[in-house]
Coordinates of C-alpha atoms in Angstrom, one line a residue:
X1 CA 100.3 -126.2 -134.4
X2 CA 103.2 -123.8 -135.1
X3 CA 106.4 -125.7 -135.2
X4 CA 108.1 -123.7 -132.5
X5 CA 105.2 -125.0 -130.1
X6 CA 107.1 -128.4 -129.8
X7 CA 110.0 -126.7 -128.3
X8 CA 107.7 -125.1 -125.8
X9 CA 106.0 -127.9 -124.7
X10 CA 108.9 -130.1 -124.0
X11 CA 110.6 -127.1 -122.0
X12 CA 106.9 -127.0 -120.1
X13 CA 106.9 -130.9 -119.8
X14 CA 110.6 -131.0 -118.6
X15 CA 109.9 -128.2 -116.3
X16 CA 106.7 -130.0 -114.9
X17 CA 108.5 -133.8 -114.5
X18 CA 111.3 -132.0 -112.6
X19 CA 114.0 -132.5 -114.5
X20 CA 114.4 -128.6 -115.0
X21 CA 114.6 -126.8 -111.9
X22 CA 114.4 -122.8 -111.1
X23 CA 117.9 -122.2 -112.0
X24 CA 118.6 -124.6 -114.9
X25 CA 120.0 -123.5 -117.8
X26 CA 118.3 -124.7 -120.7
X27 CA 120.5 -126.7 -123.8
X28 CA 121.5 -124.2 -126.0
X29 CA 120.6 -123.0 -129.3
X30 CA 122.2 -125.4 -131.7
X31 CA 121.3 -128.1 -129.2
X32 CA 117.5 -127.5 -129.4
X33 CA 117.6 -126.7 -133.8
X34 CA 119.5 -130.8 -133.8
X35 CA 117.0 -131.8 -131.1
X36 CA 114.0 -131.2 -133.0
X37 CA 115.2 -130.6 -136.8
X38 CA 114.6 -127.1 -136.7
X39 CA 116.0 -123.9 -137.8
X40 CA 117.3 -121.2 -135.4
X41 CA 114.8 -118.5 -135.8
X42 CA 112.3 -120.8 -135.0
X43 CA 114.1 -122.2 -131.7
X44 CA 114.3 -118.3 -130.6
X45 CA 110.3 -117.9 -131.3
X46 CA 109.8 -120.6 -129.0
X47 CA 112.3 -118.7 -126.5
X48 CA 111.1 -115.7 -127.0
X49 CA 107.3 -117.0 -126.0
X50 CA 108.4 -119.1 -123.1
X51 CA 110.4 -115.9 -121.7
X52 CA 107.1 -113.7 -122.5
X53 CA 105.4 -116.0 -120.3
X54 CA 107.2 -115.7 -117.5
X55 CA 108.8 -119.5 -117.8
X56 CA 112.9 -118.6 -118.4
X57 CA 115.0 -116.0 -118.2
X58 CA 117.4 -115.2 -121.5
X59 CA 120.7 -113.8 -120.2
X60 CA 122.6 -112.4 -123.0
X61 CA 126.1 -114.3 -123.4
X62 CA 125.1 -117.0 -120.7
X63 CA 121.9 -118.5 -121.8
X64 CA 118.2 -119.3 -121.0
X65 CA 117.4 -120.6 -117.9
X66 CA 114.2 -122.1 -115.5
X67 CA 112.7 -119.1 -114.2
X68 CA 112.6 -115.4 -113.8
X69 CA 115.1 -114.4 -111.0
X70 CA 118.2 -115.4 -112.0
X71 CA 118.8 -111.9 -113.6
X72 CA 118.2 -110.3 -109.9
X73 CA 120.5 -113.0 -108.2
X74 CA 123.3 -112.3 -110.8
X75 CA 122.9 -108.0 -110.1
X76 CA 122.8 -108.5 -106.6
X77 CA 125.9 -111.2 -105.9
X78 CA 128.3 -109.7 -103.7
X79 CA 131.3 -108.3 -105.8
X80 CA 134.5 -109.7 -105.7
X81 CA 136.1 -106.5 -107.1
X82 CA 138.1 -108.5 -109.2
X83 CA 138.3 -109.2 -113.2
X84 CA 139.9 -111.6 -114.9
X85 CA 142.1 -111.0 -118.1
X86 CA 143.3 -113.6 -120.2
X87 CA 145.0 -112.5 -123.4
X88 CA 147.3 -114.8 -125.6
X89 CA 151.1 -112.9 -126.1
X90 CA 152.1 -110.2 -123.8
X91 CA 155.2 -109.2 -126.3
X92 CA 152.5 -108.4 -129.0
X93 CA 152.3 -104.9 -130.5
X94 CA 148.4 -105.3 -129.9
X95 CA 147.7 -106.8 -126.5
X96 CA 149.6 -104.1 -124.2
X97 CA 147.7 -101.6 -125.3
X98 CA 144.6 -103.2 -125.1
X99 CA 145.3 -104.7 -121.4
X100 CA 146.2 -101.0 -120.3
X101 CA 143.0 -99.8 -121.8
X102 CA 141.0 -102.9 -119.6
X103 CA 142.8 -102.5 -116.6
X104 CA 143.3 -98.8 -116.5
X105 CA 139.6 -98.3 -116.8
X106 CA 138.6 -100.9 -114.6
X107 CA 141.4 -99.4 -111.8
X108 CA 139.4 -96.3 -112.0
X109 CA 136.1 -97.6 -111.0
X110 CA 137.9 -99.6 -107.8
X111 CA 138.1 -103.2 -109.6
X112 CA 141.5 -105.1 -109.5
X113 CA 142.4 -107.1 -112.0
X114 CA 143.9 -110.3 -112.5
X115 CA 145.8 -110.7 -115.6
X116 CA 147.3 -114.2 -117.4
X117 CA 148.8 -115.3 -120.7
X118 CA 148.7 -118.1 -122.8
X119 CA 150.8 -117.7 -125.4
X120 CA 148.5 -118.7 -127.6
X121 CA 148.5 -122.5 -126.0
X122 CA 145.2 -124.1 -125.7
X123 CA 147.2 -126.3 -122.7
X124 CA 147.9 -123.3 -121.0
X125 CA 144.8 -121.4 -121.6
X126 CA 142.9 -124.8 -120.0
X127 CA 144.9 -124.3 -116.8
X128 CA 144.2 -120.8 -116.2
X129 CA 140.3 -121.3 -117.0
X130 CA 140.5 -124.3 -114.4
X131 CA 142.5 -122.5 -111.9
X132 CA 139.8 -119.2 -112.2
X133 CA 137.1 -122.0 -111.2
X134 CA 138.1 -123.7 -108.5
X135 CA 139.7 -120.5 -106.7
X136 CA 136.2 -119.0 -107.7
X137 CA 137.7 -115.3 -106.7
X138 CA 136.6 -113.4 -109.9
X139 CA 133.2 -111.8 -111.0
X140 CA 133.8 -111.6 -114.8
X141 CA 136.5 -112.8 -117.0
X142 CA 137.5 -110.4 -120.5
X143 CA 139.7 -113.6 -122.8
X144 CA 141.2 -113.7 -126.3
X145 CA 140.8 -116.9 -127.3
X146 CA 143.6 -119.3 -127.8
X147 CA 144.0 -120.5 -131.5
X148 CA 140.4 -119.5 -132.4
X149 CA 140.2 -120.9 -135.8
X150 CA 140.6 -125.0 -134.1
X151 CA 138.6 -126.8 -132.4
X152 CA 138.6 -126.3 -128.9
X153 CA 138.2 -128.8 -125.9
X154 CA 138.3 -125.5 -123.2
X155 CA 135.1 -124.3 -124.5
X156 CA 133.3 -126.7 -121.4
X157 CA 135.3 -124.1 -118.6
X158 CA 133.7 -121.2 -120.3
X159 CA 130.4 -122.8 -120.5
X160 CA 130.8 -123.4 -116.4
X161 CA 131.8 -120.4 -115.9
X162 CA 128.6 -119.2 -117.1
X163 CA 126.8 -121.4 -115.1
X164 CA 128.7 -120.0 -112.1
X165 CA 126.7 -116.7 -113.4
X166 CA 130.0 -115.2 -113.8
X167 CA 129.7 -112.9 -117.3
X168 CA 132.3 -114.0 -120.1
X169 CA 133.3 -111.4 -123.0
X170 CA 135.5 -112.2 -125.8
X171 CA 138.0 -109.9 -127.3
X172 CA 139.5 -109.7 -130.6
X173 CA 138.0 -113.1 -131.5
X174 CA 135.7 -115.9 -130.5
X175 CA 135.4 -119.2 -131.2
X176 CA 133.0 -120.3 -133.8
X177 CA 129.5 -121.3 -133.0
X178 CA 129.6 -120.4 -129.1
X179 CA 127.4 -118.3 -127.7
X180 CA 129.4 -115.9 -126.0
X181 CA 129.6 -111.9 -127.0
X182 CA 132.7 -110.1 -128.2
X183 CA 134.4 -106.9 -128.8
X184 CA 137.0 -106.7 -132.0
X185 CA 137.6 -105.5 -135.3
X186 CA 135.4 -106.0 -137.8
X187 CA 138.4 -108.2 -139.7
X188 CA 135.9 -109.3 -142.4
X189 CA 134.8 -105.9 -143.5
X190 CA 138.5 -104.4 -143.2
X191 CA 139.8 -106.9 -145.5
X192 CA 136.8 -106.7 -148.1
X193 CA 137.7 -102.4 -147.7
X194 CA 141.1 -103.1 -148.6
X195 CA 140.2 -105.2 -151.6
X196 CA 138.0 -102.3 -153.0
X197 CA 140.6 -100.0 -151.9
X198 CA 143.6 -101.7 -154.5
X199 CA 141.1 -102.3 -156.8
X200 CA 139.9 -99.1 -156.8
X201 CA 143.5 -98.4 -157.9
X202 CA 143.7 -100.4 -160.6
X203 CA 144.8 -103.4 -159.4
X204 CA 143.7 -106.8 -160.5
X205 CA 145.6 -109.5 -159.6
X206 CA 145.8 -109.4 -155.7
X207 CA 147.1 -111.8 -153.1
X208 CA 146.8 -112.1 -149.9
X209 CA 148.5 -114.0 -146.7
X210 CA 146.8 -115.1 -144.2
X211 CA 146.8 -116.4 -140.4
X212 CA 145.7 -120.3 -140.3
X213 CA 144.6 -121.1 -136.7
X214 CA 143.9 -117.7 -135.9
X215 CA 139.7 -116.8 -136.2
X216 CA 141.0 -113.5 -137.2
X217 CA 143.0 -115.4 -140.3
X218 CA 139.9 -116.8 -141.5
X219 CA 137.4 -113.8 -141.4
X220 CA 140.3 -111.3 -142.8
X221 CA 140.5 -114.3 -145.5
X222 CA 136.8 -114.0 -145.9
X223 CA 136.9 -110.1 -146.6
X224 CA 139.0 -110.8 -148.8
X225 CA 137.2 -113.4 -150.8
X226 CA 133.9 -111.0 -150.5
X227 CA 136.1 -107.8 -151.7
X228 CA 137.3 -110.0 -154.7
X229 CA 133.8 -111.3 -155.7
X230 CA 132.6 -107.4 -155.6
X231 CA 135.2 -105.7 -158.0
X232 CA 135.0 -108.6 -159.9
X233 CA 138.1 -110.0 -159.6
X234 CA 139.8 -113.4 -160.5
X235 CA 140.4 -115.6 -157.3
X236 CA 143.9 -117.4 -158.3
X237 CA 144.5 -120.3 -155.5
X238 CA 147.9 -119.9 -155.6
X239 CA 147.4 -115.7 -154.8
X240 CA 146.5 -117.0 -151.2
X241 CA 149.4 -118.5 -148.8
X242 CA 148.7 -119.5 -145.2
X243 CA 151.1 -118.9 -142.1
X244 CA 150.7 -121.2 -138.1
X245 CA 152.3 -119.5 -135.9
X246 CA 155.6 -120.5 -136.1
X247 CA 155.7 -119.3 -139.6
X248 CA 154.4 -116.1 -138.6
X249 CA 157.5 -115.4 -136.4
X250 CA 159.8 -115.9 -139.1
X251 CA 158.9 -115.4 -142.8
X252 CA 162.4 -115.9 -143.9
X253 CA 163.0 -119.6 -144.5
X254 CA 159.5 -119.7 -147.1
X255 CA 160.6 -116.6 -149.0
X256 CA 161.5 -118.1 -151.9
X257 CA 157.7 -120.1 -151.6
X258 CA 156.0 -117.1 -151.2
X259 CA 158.1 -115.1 -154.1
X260 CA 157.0 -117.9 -156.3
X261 CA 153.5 -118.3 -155.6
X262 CA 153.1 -114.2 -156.0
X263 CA 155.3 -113.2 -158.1
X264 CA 152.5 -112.6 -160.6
X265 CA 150.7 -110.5 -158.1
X266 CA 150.4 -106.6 -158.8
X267 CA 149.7 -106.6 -154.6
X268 CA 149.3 -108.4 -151.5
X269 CA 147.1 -108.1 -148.4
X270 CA 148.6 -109.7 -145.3
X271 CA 147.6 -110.6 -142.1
X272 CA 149.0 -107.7 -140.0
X273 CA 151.3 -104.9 -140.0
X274 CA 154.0 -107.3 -139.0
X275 CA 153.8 -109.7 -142.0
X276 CA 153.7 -107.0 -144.5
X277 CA 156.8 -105.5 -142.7
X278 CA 158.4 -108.7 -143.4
X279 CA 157.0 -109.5 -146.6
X280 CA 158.7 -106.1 -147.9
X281 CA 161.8 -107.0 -146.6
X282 CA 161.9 -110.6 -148.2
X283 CA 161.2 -108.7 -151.3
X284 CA 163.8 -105.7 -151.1
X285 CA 166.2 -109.0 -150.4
X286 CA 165.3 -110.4 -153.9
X287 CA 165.4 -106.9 -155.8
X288 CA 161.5 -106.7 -155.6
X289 CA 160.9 -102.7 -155.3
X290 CA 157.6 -101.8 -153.2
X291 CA 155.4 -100.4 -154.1
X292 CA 156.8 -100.2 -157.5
X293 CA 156.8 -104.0 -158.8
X294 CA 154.1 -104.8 -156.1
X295 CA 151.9 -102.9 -153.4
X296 CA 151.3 -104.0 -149.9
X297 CA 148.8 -103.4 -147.4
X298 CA 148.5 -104.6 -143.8
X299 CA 146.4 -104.2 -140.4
X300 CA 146.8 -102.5 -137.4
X301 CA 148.5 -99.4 -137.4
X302 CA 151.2 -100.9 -135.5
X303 CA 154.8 -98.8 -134.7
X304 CA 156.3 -101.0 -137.5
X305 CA 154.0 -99.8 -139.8
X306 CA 155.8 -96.0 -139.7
X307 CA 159.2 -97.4 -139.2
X308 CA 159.3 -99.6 -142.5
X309 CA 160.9 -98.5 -145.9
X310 CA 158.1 -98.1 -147.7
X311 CA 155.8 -97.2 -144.6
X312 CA 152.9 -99.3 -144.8
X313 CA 149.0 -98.6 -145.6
X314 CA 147.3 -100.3 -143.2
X315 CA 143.9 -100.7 -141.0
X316 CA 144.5 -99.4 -137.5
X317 CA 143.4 -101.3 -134.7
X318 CA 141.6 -99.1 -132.2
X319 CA 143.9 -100.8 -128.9
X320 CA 143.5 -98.6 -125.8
X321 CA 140.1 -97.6 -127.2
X322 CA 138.7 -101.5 -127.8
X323 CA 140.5 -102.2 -124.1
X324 CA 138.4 -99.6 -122.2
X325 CA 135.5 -100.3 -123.9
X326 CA 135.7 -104.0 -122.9
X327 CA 135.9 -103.3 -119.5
X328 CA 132.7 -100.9 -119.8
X329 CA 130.9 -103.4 -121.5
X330 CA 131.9 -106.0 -118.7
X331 CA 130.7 -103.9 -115.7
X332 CA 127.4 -103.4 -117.7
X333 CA 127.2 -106.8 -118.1
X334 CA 127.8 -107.2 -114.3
X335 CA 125.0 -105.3 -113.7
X336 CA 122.6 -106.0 -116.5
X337 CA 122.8 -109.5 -118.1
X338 CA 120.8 -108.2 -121.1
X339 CA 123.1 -105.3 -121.7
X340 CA 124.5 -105.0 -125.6
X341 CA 127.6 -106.5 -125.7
X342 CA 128.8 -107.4 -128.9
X343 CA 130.5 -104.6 -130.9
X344 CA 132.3 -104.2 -134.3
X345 CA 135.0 -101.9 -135.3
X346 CA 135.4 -100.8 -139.1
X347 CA 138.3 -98.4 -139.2
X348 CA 139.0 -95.9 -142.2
X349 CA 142.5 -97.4 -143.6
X350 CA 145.8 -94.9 -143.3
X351 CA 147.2 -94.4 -146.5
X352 CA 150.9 -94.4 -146.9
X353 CA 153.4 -95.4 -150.0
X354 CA 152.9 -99.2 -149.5
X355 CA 150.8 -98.8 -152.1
X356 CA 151.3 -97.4 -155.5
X357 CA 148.3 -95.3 -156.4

């Protein structure tokens, strides 16, 4: 007997006992794969049979569940008209754009939208997601996750949210091991493109700063790890310095820190466009010439990025163009569960005299 029959019978025999009704949504992925010691492609073969038999319906970035009409019932709800948008700082260089590309497209097509921030608070997020539920006005919700990179006690109101059969999309990040799509850059590949691009230079000895609770942080971190492993490149501990976000906001008070730990470093990679605009000023302070004694690069494209001395090569962030196409992936998902959802973006980077090459 194939191993993925076990799952299948137990669905069956949960199913037939009644403790799965029509309607039910099944445990989820990792749930099953502890349940029964097995891996995840084999949990999906089981899916994938029980599904081909007529037994559960698969909604893509909600779940499986009992029976094969939920994806009708969720197509043919009545509409609300109304999406929610949940980003984290609405002073950001990144988010205004991106919640005028949402809610501009989503105007157009004759939804409203309903727009919150959580400063990047998990408390705060919490009280929005509750406050969505138990006013139950909206028929989607677009949210950047709060502190990404953490663990997470909100990730229940998403989950029933889901079970509410009202679609959830992710933007700019998502929280690890959950099950629900999202639209952003492609942070690891951007950082591993910037390796290759310094060390395509002639660079060897290259640092990088990083964001600590931010999911972002940790896949741009990644890149960078990858990029280094693939020129061939020495990975020096001290290269790599981590910011919260309190550090973030002011780089100031740690400069003579980070000066320490990189002052072997031909160049840096930092976390955004905003770091390396302070990073460059930290080191103009202490008679550090960029990108003369050391070349920067950051992400985003952001205004700051063409208003600093050196302006700065960095990874644009596609904003407006990642906000509309958020909302257009939500409607779809309004009226097609199964509709592709996740997307990556890999910019080219914008080369400017950050960087000495």
């Amino acid at each position: 007997m194939p191993k993925y029959q076990t799952v299948i019978d137990w669905i069956k025999k949960e199913i037939s006992d009644g403790n799965l009704k029509d309607g039910d949504k099944l445990p989820v992925e990792r749930e099953l794969c502890a349940r029964f010691e097995l891996s995840r492609q084999t949990v999906r073969r089981a899916l994938d049979e029980l599904e081909a038999g007529g037994v559960i319906s698969r909604v893509q970035g909600s779940g499986s569940y009992v029976g094969t009409n939920l994806k009708q019932n969720i197509s043919s709800r009545e509409r609300k008209m109304n999406i929610a948008v949940m980003a984290t700082f609405i002073d950001s260089y990144i988010f205004p754009p991106v919640v005028k590309g949402i809610t501009g497209f989503l105007n157009e097509r004759g939804y409203s939208t309903q727009l919150t921030f959580t400063d990047d608070d998990v408390i705060r997020e919490e009280e929005i997601l509750k406050a969505l539920i138990e006013t139950d006005s909206i028929d989607g919700l677009i949210a950047e996750p709060s502190k990404a990179a953490l663990p997470n006690h909100n990730i229940k109101y998403y989950e029933e949210l889901r079970k509410r059969n009202i679609p959830v999309l992710f933007i700019n990040a998502q929280y690890p091991g959950v099950d629900i799509p999202c639209i952003r850059l492609d942070d690891r590949g951007i950082a591993c493109s910037a390796v290759h691009l310094l060390a395509d230079a002639g660079f060897k000895r290259i640092g990088g700063i990083f964001h600590g609770v931010d999911e972002q942080g940790h896949a741009r971190y990644e890149g960078y790890f990858q990029g280094m492993k693939e020129a061939d490149l020495k990975i020096t501990d001290s290269y790599v310095l981590w910011l919260d976000s309190v550090s973030a906001g002011n780089l100031e008070p740690l400069s003579d820190y980070f000066l320490s730990r990189l002052k072997d470093c031909q160049a840096v990679i930092c976390y955004n466009d905003e770091i390396a605009y302070q990073f460059i000023r930290m080191c103009r302070k202490h008679g550090i010439k960029v990108p003369e004694d050391i070349s920067v690069v950051g992400f985003d494209d952001a205004d700051i990025s063409r208003r600093s001395r050196p302006k700065i090569t960095t990874f644009p962030h596609p904003k407006d163009i990642l906000g509309r196409r958020a909302a257009a992936t939500m409607l779809a998902m309004l009226d097609d569960p199964d509709a592709k959802a996740d997307f990556l973006y890999l910019p080219e980077p914008v080369i400017r005299n950050s960087v000495k090459l």
